[in-house]
Coordinates of C-alpha atoms and ligand atoms in Angstrom, one line a residue:
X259 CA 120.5 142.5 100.7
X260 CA 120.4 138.8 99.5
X261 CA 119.6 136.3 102.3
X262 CA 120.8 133.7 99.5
X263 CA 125.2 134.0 100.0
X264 CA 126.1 133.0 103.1
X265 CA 124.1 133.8 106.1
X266 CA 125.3 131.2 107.9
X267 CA 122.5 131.0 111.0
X268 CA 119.6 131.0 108.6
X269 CA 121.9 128.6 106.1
X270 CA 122.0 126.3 109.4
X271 CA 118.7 126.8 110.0
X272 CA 117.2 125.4 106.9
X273 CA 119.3 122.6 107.1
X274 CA 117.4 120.9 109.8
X275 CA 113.9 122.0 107.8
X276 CA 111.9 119.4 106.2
X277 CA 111.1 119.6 102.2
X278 CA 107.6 120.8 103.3
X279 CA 108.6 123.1 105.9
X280 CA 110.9 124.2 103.7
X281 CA 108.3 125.5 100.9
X282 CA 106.3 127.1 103.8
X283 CA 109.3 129.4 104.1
X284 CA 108.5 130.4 100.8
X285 CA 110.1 133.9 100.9
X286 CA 113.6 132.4 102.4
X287 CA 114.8 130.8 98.9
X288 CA 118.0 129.8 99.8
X289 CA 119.5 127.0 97.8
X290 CA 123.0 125.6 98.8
X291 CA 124.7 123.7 96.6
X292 CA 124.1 120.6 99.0
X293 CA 120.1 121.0 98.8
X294 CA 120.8 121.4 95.2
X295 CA 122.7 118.2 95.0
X296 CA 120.0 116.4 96.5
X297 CA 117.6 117.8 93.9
X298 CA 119.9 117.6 90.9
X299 CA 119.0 120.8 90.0
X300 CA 122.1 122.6 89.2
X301 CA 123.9 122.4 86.0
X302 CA 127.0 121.2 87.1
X303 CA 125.5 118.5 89.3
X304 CA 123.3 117.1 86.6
X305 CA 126.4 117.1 84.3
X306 CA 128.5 115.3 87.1
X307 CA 125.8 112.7 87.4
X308 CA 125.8 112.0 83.5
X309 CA 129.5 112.2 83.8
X310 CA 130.9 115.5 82.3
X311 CA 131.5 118.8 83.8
X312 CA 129.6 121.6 83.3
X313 CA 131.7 125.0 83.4
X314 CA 131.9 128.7 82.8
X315 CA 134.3 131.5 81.8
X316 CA 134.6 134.2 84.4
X317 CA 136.4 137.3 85.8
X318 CA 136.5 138.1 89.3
X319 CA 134.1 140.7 89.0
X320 CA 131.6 138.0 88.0
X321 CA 131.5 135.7 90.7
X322 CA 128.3 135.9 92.1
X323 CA 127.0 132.7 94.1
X324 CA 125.2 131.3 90.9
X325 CA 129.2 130.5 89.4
X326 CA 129.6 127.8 92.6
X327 CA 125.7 126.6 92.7
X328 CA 125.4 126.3 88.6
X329 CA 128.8 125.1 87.8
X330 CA 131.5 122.6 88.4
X331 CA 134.0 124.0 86.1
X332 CA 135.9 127.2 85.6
X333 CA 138.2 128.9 82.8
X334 CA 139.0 132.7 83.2
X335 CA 137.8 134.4 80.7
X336 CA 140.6 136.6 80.4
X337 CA 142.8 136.5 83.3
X338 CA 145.4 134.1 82.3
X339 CA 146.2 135.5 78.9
X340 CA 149.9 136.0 78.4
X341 CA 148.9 140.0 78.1
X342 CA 147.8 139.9 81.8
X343 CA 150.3 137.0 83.2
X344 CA 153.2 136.6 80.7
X345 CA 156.4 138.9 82.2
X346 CA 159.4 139.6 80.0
X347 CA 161.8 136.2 79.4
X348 CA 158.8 133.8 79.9
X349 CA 158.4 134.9 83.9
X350 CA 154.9 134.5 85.0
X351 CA 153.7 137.8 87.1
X352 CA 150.5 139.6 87.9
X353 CA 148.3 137.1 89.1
X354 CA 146.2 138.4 91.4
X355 CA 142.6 137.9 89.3
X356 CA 143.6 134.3 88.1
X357 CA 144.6 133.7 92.2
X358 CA 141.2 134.8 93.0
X359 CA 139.6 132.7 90.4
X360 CA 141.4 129.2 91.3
X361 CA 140.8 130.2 95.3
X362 CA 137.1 130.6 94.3
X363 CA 136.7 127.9 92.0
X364 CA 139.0 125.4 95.2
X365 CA 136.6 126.6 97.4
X366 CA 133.2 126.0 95.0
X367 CA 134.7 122.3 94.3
X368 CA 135.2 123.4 90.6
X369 CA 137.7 122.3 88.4
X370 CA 139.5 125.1 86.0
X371 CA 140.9 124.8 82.9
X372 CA 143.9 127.4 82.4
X373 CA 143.2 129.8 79.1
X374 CA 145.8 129.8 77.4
X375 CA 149.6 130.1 76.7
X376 CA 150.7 130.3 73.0
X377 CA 148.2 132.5 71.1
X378 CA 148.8 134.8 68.4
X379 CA 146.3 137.6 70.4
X380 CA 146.7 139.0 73.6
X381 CA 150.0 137.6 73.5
X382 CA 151.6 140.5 75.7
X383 CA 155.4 140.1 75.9
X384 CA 155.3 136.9 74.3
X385 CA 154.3 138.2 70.8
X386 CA 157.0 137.7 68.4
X387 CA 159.6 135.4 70.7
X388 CA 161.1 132.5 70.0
X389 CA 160.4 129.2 71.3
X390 CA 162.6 129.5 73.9
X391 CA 160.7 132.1 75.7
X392 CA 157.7 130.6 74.9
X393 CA 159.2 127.4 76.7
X394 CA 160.1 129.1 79.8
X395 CA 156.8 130.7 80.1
X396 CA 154.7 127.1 79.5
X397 CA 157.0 125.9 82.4
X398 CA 156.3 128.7 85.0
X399 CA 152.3 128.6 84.1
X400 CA 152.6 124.7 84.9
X401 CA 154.6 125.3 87.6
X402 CA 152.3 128.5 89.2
X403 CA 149.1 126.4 89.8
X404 CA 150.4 122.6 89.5
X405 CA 147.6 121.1 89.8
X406 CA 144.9 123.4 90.5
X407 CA 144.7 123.3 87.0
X408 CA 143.0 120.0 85.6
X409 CA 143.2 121.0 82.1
X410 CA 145.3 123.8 80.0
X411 CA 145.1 125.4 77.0
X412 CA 148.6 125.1 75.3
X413 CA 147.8 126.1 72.3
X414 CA 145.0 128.5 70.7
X415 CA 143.3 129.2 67.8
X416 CA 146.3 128.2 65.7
X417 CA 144.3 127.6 62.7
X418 CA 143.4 130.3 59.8
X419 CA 139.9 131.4 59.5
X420 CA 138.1 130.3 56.3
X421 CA 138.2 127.2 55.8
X422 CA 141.5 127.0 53.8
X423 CA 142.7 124.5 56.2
X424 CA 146.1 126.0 56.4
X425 CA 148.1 127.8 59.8
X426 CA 147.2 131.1 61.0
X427 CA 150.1 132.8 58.8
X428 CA 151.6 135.1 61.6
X429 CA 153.1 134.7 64.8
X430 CA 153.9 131.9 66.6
X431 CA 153.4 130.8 62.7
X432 CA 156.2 132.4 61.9
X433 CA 158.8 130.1 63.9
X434 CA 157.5 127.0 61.7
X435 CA 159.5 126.1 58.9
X436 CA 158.4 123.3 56.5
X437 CA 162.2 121.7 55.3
X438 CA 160.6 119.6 52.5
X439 CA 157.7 121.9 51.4
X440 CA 155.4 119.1 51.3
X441 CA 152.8 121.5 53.0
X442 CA 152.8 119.9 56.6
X443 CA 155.1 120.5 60.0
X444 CA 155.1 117.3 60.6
X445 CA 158.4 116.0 59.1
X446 CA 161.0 115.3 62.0
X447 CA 163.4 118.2 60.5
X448 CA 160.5 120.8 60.4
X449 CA 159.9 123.2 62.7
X450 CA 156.9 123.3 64.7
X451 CA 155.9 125.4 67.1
X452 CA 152.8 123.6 68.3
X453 CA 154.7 120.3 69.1
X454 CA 157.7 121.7 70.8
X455 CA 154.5 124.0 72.7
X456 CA 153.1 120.9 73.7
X457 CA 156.7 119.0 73.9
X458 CA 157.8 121.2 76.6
X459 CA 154.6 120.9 78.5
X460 CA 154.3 117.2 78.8
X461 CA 157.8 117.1 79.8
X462 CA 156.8 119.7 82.7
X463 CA 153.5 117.2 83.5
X464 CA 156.2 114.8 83.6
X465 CA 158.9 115.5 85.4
X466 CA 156.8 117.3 87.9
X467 CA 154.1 114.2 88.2
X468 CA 151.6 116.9 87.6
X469 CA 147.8 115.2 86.1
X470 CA 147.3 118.6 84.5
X471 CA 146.0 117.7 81.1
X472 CA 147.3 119.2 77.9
X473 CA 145.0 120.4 75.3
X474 CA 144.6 122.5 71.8
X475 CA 141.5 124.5 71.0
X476 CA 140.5 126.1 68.4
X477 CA 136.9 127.2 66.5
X478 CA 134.8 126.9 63.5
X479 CA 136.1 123.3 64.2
X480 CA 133.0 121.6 65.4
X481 CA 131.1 120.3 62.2
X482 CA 132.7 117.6 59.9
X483 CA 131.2 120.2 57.1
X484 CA 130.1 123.9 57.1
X485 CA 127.3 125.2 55.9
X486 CA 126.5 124.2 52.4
X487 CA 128.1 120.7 53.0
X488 CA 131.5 121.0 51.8
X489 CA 134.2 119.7 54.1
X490 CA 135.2 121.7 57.4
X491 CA 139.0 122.0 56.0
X492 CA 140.2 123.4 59.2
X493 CA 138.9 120.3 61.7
X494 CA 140.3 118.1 59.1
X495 CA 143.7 120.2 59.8
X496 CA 143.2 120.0 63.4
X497 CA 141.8 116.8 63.3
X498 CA 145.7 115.7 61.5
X499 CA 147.1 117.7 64.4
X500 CA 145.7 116.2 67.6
X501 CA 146.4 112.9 65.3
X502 CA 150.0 112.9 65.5
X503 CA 150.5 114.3 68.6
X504 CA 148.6 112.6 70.4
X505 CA 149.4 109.2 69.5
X506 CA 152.9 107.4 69.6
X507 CA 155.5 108.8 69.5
X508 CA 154.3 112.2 71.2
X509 CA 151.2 111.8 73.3
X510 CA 151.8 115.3 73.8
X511 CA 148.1 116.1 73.6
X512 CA 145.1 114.8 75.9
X513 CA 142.5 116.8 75.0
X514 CA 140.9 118.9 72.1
X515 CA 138.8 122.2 72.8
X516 CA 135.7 123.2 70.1
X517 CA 134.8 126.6 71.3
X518 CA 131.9 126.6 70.0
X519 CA 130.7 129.8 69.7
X520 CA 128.0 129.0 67.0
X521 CA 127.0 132.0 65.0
X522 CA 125.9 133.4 61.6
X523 CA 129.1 132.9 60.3
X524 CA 129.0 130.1 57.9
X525 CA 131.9 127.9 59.6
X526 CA 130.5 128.7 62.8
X527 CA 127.1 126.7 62.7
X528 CA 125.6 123.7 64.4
X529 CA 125.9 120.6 62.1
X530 CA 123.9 117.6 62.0
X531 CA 127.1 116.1 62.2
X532 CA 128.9 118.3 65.2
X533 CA 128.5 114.4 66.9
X534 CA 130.1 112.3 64.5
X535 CA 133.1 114.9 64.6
X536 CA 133.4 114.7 68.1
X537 CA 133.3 111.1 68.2
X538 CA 136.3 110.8 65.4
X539 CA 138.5 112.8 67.7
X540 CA 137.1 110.7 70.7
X541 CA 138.3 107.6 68.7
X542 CA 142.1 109.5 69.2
X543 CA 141.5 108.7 72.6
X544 CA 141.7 112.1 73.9
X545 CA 139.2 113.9 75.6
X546 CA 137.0 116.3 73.7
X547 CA 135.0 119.7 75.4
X548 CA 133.0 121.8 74.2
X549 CA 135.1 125.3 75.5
X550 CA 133.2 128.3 74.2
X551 CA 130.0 127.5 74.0
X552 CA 127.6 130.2 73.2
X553 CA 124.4 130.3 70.8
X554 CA 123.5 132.9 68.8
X555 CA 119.5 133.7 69.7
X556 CA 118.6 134.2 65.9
X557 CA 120.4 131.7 63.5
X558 CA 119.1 133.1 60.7
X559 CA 121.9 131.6 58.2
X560 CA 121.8 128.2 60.2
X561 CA 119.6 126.2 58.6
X562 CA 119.8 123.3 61.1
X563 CA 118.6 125.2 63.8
X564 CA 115.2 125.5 65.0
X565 CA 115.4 128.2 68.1
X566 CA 118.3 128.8 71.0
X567 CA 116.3 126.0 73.5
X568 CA 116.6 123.6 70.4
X569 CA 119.9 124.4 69.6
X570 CA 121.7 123.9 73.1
X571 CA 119.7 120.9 73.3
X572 CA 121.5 119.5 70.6
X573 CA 124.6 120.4 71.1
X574 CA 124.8 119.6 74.5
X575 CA 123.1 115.6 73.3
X576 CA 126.2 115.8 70.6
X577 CA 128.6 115.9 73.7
X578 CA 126.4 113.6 76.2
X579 CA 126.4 110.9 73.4
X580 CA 130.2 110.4 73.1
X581 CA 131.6 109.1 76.4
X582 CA 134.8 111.0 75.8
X583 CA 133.2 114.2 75.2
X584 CA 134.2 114.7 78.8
X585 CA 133.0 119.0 79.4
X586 CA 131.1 121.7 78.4
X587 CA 132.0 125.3 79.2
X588 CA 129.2 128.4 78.5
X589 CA 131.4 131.5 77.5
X590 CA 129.8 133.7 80.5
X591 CA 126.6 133.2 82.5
X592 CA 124.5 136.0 81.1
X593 CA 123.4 137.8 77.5
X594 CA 124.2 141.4 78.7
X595 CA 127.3 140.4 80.4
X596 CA 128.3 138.7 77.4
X597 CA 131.6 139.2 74.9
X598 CA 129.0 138.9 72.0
X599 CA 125.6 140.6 74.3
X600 CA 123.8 141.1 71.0
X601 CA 124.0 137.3 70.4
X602 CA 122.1 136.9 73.5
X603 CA 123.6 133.3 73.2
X604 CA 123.8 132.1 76.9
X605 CA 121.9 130.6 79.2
X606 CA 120.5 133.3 81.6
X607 CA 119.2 137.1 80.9
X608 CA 120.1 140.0 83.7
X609 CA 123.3 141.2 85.3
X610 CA 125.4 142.5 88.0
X611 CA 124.3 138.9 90.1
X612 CA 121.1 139.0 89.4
X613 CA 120.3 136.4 86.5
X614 CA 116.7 134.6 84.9
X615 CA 117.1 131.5 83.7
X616 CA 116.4 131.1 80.1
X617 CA 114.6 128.7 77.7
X618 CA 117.7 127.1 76.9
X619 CA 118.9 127.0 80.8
X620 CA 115.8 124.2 80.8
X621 CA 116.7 122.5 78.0
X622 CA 120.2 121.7 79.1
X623 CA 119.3 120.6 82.4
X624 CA 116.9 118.5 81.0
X625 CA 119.1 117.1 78.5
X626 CA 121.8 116.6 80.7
X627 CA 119.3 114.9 83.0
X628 CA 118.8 112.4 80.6
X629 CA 122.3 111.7 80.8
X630 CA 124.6 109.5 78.3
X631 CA 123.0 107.7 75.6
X632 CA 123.4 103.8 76.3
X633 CA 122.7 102.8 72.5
X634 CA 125.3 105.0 70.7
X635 CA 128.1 102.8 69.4
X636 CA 131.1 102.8 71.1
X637 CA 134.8 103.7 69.4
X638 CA 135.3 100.0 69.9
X639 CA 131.9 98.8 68.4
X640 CA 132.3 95.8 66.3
X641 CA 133.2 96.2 62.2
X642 CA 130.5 95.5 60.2
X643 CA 131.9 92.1 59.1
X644 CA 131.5 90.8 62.6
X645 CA 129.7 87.3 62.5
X646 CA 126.2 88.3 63.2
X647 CA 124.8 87.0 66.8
X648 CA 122.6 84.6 65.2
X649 CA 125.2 82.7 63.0
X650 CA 126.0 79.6 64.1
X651 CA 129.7 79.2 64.8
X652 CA 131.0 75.8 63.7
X653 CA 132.9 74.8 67.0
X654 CA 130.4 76.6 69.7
X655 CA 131.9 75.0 72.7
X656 CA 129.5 74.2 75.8
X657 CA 129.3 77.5 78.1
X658 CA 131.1 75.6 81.0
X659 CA 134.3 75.1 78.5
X660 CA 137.6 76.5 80.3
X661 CA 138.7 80.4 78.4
X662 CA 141.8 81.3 78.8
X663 CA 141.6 85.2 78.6
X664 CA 143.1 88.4 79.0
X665 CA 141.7 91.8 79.8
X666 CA 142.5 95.8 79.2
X667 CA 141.5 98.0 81.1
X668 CA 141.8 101.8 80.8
X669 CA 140.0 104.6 82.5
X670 CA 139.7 108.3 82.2
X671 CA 139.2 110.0 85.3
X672 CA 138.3 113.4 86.7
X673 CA 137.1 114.5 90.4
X674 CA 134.4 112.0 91.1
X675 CA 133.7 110.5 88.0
X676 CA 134.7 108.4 85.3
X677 CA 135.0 106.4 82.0
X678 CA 136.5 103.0 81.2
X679 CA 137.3 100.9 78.2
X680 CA 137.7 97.3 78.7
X681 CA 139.3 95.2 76.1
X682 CA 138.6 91.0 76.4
X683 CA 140.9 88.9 74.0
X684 CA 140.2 85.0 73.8
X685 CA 143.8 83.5 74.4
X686 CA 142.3 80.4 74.7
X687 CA 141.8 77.5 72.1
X688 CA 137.9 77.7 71.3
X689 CA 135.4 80.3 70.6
X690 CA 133.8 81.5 73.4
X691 CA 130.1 81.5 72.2
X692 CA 128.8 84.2 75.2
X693 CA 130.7 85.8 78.4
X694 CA 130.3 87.4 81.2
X695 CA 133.4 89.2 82.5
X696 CA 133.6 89.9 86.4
X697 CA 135.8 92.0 88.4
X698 CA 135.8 93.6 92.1
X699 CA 136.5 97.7 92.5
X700 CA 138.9 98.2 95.1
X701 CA 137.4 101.4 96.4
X702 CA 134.1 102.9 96.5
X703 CA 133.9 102.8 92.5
X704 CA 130.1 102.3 90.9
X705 CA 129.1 102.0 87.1
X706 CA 126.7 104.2 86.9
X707 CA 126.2 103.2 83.0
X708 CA 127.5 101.0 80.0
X709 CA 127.9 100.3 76.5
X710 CA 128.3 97.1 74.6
X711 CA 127.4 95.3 77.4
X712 CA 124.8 95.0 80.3
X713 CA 126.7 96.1 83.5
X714 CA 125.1 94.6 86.8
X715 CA 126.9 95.3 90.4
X716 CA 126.6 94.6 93.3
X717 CA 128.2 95.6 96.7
X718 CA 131.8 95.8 95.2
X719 CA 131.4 93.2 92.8
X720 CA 131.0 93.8 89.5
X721 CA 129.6 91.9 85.9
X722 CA 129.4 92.7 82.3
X723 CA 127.6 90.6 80.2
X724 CA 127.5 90.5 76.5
X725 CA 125.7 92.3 74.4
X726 CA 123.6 90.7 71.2
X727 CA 126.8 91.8 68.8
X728 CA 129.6 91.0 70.8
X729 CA 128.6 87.8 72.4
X730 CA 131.0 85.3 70.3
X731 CA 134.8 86.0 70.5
X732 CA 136.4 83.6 68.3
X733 CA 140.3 82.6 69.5
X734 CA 142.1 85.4 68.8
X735 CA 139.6 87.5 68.7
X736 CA 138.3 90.6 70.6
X737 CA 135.0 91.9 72.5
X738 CA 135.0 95.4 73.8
X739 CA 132.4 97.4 75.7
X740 CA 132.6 100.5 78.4
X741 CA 131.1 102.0 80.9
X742 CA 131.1 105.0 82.9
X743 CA 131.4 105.7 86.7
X744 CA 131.5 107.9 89.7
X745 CA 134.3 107.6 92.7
X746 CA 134.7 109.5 95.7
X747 CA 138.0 111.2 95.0
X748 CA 139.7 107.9 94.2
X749 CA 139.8 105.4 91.4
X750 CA 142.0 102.2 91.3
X751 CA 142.3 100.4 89.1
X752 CA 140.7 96.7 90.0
X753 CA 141.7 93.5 89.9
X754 CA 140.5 90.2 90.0
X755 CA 139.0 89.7 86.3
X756 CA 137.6 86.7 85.3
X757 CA 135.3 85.6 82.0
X758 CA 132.8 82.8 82.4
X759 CA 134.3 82.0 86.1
X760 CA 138.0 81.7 85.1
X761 CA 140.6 84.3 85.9
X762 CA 141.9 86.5 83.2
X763 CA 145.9 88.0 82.9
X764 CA 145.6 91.6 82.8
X765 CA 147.4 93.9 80.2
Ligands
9MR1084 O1 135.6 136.8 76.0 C1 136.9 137.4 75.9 C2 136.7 138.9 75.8 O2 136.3 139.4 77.0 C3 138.0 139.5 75.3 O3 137.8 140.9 75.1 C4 138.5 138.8 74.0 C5 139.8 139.4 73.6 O4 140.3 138.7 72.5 O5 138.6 137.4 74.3 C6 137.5 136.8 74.6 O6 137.7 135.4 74.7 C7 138.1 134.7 73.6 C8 138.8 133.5 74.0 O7 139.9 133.9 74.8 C9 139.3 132.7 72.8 N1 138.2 132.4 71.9 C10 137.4 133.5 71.5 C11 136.9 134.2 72.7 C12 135.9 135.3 72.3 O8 136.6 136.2 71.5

């Protein structure tokens, strides 16, 4: 018997133990997730400090007390497939395992992602309907867990395998019809069945005020290229995908899923530029994770990798160096109890509850340890034909000169952390030669790291300084940095901007 789930006198009575009294114990190696939060030693609570979560796919019959300690997100692996929950008409019905994984994952302070709704396998009574159906049953999965559910999968693997860039060519496929032939579904007369998916879905967010965010995922989308160096033609179709509908006039989509399940297969491996192609869909402005995520052991066609431990280092770095590369989910938590267990691409060995860590276990802890990089350039960096910080700007007014300013401010939140982008313009009439941008957080808010500028606080107040590239904003003309943050379950937005000592108008 395990002394480690739940004994709650001996739970209580280490609590009161010191660190050194506690390693006299010795035998009694109970961890709770608080003692590991003090330590940082869990996945998910390294991941949460850098700013990301840090998940796992699971079935019921998998959630042994490592699931709550290592991670701080969930996706059922296969209980929320339309073959287990989809009734006939769209209904939603047996729901018994995905019940037992949101109740666990409430109770474990996890976040779940819902996997998935329109998919051409394990489709169940959906396979072959019409949108209609499939309309009805996106509402009632919405509507079954509101939101207990912080992200969904809409729409999977709609993409054909390959490379050829083009649709899976069969069902939900087959309801897309292309009225001009001009090769896309993007014309207002087409028919498209992954915009009305995602139609009816954000007008279910909507009208319900639900913050469950919609996303597509898909695989063998993760490099810019594949192996050999020829372009990855289905992320460029995806990448035209989350494009449109996540921008005006949609903003259907907030988030893209790369499974990640890197492999022999020549689509499927880890790319020197898997970061780059995160960062172009970052630039969207919707959130990117990394869904699937499992590492073949022996890459023996991969030619960028250099062992598992390597690998998962750098694909976990690709993610922690874009600030919207927002989650990271392992598919499973051991080898043996693994869809692909010949792989041996996760992150511990043993079974039934009773796991090793592995090599690569260490390496992504330590990586995510290191957290976010602060030098990576930000989606707003500055063009290369910004005025250099060392050219001297004809009018460079005296610092105390009066700026006339306005600021935007956007965040991206999730359970206790967050990101921001902040947006200075000079509405004034003179260059502003350098800045320093204050504000005040009206709650318990605390930058925990920036970009594009040097981020000081103090008590609640709050000041961003310029960096080297950005310092001179000519009138007109725009600075941008960002920064990320934690919260404790809340995140106004704050007021009280002002650049060089003078208040700011807010857009
Ligand atoms: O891991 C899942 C496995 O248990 C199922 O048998 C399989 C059936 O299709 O689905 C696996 O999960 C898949 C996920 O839903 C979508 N991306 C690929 C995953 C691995 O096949």
């Amino acid at each position: 018997v395990s002394i480690g789930s739940g004994h709650p006198r001996i739970r209580s009575a280490i609590v009161v133990l010191s660190a050194a009294a506690l390693a006299a114990v010795g035998a009694v190696a109970v961890r709770t997730p608080t003692a590991d939060a003090a330590t940082g030693d869990s996945l998910g609570v390294a991941a949460e400090k850098a700013g990301l979560f840090f998940g796992v796919a699971a079935s019921p019959g998998r959630l042994s007390s490592i699931v709550g300690r290592e991670f701080s997100q969930l996706t059922p692996e296969n209980d929320m497939k339309p073959d287990t929950i989809a009734g006939s008409g769209g209904s939603v019905q047996n729901t018994g395992n995905a019940d037992t994984l949101v109740n666990y994952a409430q109770s474990n302070n996890m976040i779940v992602r819902g996997h998935t709704m329109v998919w051409y396998s394990q489709a169940g009574s959906l396979q072959g309907t019409g949108q209609s159906t499939l309309n009805t049953f996106i509402k009632n999965a919405l509507l079954k867990w509101g939101n207990k559910i912080a992200y969904w999968d809409v729409v999977n693997e709609s993409l054909d395998d390959n490379n050829t860039g083009k649709r899976r060519n069969q069902w939900p496929h087959t309801l897309d019809k292309d009225s001009n032939n001009d090769g896309d579904y993007f014309d207002d007369a087409d028919t498209d069945y992954i915009r009305d998916s995602f139609k009816q879905a954000r007008q279910v967010v909507q009208s319900n005020g639900l913050k469950t965010k919609l996303c597509i995922n898909d695989y063998d989308i993760e490099g810019l290229t594949v192996k050999g160096g020829a372009k990855n033609n289905k992320s460029e179709a995806m990448y035209q995908i989350v494009k449109k509908y996540s921008q005006e006039p949609y903003k259907y989509i907030d988030c893209v899923g790369f499974q990640s399940h890197f492999n022999d297969n020549p689509n499927s491996i880890i790319t020197d530029d898997l970061e780059a192609n995160i960062r172009r869909f970052a630039e969207l402005g919707v959130e990117v994770h990394l869904t699937e995520l499992d590492i073949d052991d022996d890459l023996s066609n991969n030619d960028i990798g250099s062992g598992q431990a390597a690998n998962y280092r750098k694909v976990v770095r690709s993610c922690l160096n874009v600030p919207k590369c927002t989650g990271i989910t392992v598919w499973g938590i051991s080898d043996s109890e693994s869809w692909r267990s010949s792989e041996r691409g996760l992150l511990f060995s043993g079974g039934n509850g009773n796991y090793t860590k592995k090599a690569a276990y260490t390496a992504v802890l330590e990586e995510l340890k290191k957290g976010r990089s602060t030098t990576s350039p930000s989606p707003t960096s500055p063009s290369p034909t910004t005025p250099s910080p060392t050219s001297p700007s004809p009018t460079t007014p005296s610092p105390t000169m009066e700026t006339g300013c306005r600021v935007a401010y956007t965040d991206n939140t999730w359970n206790n952390g967050f990101t921001a982008a902040v947006t200075i313009t000079n509405t004034s009439s003179n260059t502003i030669d350098s800045w320093s941008l204050t504000w005040s957080w009206p709650g318990d808010q605390k930058v925990t790291n920036a970009w594009n500028a040097t981020v000081t606080q103090s008590g609640n107040q709050v000041t961003a300084r310029n960096g080297g590239h950005n310092k001179t904003i000519e009138v007109g003309g725009t600075a941008s940095f960002g920064f990320q943050g934690s919260h404790g379950g809340d995140n106004p937005t704050p007021g009280g901007f002002a650049l060089n000592g003078s208040p700011c108008t807010v857009s």
